[in-house]
mmCIF file of C-alpha atoms in Angstrom:
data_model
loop_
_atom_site.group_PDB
_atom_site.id
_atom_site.type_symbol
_atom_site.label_atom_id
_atom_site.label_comp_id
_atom_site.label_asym_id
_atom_site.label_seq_id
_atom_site.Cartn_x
_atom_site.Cartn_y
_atom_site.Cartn_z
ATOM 1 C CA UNK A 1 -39.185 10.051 -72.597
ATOM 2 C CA UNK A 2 -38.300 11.588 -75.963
ATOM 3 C CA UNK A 3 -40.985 12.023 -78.291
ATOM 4 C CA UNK A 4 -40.759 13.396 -82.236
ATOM 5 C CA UNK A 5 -42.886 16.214 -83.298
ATOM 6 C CA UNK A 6 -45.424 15.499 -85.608
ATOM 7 C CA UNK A 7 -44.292 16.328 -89.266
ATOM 8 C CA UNK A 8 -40.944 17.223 -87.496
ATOM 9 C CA UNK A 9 -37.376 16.825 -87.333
ATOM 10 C CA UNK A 10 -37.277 17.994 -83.955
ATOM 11 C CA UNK A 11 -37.234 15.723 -80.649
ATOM 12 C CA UNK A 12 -38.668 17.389 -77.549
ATOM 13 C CA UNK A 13 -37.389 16.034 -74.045
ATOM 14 C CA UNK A 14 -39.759 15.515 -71.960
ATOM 15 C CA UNK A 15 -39.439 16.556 -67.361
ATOM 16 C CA UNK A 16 -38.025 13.414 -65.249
ATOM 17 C CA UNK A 17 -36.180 11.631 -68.571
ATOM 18 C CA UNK A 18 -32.714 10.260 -69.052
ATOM 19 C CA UNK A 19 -30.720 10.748 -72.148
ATOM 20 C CA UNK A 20 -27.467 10.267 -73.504
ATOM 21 C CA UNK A 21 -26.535 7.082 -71.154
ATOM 22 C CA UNK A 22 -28.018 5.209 -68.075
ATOM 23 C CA UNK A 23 -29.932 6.275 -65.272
ATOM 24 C CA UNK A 24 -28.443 6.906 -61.895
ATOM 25 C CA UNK A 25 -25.350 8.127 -63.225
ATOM 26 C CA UNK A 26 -24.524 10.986 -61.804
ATOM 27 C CA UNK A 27 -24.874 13.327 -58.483
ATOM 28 C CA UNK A 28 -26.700 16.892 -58.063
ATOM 29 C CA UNK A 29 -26.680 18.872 -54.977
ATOM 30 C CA UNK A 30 -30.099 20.441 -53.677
ATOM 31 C CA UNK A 31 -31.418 21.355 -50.861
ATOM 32 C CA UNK A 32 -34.597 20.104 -48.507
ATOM 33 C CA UNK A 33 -36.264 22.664 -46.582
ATOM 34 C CA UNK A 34 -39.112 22.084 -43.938
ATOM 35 C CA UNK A 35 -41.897 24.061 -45.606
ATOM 36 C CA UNK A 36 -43.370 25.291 -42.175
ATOM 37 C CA UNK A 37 -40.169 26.523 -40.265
ATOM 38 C CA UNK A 38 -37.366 27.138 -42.629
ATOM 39 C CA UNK A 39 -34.746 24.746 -41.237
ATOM 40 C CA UNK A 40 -33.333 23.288 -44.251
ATOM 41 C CA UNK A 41 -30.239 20.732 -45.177
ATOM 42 C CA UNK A 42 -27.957 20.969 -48.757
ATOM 43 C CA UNK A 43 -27.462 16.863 -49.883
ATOM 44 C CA UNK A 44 -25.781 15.211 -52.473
ATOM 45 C CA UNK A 45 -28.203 12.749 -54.360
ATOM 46 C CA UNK A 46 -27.493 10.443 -56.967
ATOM 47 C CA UNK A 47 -29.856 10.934 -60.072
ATOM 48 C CA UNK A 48 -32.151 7.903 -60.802
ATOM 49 C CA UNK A 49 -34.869 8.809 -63.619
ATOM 50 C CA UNK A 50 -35.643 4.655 -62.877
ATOM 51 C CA UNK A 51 -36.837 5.903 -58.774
ATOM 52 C CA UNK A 52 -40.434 7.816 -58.795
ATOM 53 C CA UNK A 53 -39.618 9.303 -55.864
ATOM 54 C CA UNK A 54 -36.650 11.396 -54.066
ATOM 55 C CA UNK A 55 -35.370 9.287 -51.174
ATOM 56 C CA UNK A 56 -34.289 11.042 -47.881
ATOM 57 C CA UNK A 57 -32.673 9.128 -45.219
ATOM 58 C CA UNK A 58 -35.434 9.120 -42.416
ATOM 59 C CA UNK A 59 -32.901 10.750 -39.511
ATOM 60 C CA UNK A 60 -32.292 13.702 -42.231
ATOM 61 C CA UNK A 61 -36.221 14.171 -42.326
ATOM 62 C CA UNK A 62 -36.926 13.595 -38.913
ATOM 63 C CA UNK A 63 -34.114 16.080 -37.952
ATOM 64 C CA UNK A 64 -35.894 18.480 -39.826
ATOM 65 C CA UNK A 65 -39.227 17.904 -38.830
ATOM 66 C CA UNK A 66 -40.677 16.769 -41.926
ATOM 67 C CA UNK A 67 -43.893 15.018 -41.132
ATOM 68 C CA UNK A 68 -44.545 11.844 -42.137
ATOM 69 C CA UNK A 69 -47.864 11.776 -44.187
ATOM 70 C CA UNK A 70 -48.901 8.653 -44.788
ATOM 71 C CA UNK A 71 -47.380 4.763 -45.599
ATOM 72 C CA UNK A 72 -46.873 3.743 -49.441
ATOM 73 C CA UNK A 73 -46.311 0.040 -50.478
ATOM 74 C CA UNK A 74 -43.068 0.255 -52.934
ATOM 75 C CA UNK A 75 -41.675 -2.638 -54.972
ATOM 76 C CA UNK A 76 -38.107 -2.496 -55.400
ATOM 77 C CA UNK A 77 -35.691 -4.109 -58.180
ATOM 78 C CA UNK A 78 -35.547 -7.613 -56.940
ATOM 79 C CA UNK A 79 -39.133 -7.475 -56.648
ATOM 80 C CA UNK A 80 -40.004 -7.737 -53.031
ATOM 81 C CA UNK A 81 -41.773 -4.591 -51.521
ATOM 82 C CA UNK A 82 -41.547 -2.262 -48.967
ATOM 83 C CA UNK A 83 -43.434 0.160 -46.689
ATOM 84 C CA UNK A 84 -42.205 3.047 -46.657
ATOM 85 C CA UNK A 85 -43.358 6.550 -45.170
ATOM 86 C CA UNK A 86 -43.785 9.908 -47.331
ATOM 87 C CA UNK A 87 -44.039 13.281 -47.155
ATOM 88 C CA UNK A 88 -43.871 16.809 -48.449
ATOM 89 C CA UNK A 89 -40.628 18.815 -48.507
ATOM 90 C CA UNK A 90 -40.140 21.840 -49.664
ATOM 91 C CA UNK A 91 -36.461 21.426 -52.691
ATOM 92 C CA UNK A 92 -34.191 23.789 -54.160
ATOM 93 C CA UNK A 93 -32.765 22.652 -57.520
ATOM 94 C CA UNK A 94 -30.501 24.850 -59.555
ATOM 95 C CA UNK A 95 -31.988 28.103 -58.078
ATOM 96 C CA UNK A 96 -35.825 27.401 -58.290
ATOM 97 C CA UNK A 97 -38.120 25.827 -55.406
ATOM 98 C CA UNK A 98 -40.593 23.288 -55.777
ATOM 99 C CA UNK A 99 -42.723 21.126 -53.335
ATOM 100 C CA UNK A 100 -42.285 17.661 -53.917
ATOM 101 C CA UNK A 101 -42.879 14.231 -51.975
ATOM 102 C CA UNK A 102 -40.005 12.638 -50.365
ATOM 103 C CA UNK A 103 -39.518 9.297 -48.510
ATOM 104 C CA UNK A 104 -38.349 8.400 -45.322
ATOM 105 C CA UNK A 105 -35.627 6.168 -46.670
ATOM 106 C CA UNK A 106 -33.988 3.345 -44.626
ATOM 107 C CA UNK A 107 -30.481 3.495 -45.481
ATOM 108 C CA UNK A 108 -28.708 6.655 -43.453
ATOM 109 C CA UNK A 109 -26.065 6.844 -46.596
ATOM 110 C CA UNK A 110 -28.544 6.631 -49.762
ATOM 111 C CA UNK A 111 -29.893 9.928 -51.038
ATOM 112 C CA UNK A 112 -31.305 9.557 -54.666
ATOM 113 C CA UNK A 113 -33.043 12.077 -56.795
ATOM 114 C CA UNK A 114 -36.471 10.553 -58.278
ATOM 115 C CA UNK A 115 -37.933 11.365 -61.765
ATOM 116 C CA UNK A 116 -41.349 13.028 -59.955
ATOM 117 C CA UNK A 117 -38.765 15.990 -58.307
ATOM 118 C CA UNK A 118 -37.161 16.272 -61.669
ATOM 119 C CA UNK A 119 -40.464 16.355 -63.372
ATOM 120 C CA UNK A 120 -41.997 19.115 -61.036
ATOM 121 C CA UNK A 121 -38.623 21.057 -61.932
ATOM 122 C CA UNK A 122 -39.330 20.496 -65.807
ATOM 123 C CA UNK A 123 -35.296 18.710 -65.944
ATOM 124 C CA UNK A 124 -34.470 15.721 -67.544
ATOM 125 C CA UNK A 125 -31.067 13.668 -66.496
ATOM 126 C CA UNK A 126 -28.290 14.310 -69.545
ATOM 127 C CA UNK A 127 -26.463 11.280 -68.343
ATOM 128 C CA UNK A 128 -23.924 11.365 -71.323
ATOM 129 C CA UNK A 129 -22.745 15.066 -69.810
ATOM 130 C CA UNK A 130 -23.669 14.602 -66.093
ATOM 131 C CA UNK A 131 -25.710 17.299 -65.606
ATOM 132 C CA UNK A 132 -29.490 18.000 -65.317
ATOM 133 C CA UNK A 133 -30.671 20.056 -68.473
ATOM 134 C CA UNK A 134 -34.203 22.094 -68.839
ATOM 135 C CA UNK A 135 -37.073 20.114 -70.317
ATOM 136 C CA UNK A 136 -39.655 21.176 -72.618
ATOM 137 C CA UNK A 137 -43.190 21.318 -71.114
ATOM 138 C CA UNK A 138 -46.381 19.773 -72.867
ATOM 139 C CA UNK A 139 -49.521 19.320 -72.654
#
């Protein structure tokens, strides 16, 4: 989302936004790291501001011993809805580390970065440039 300042020219952009062009239009690389033992795996996710949540193949989770913590009810574009499992995973993102939730995705091949990771990494998508680009942080 980009919101005016009051009594302002200037437009602040706010963690987990697109701008500049449509979501899921580019790819980042990070990295998911089991937060107990270290083992960790560097992916290539496509960036979709319009997906809540990052979405991990499950073999890629399982392989690193992320635990599944609990079973979430998702709708999905063409409106049916899934169960799905989550869980916390430990993310690197252009040199910082955050915890964020992940889920134990269904198709081995699709690995998409969600607007909650972005948002606990204060980024917003700059789809026009294909790039991620520091957000500014309210409150």
């Amino acid at each position: 989302m980009i919101e005016k300042h009051q009594n302002s020219d200037d437009w602040i952009i706010l963690p987990g936004t697109t701008i500049g062009g449509e979501v899921g239009t580019f790819r980042v690389d990070f990295t998911i790291r089991n937060r107990a033992d270290g083992r960790e795996r560097t992916l290539n996710g496509l960036v979709d501001t319009g997906a809540s949540y990052t979405v991990i193949p499950a073999d890629i989770l399982d392989e690193l011993g992320i635990e599944r913590e609990r079973i979430r009810t998702f709708s999905l574009a063409d409106g049916s809805q899934l169960e799905l499992a989550i869980g916390w995973t430990e993310m690197e993102l252009l040199g910082e580390t955050a915890s964020v939730y992940v889920i134990f995705g269904t198709d081995s091949r699709k690995v998409l970065l969600g607007a909650m990771a972005l948002e606990a990494f204060a980024l917003a998508a700059d789809a026009k440039n294909h790039q991620l680009i520091r957000a500014e942080l309210t409150l």
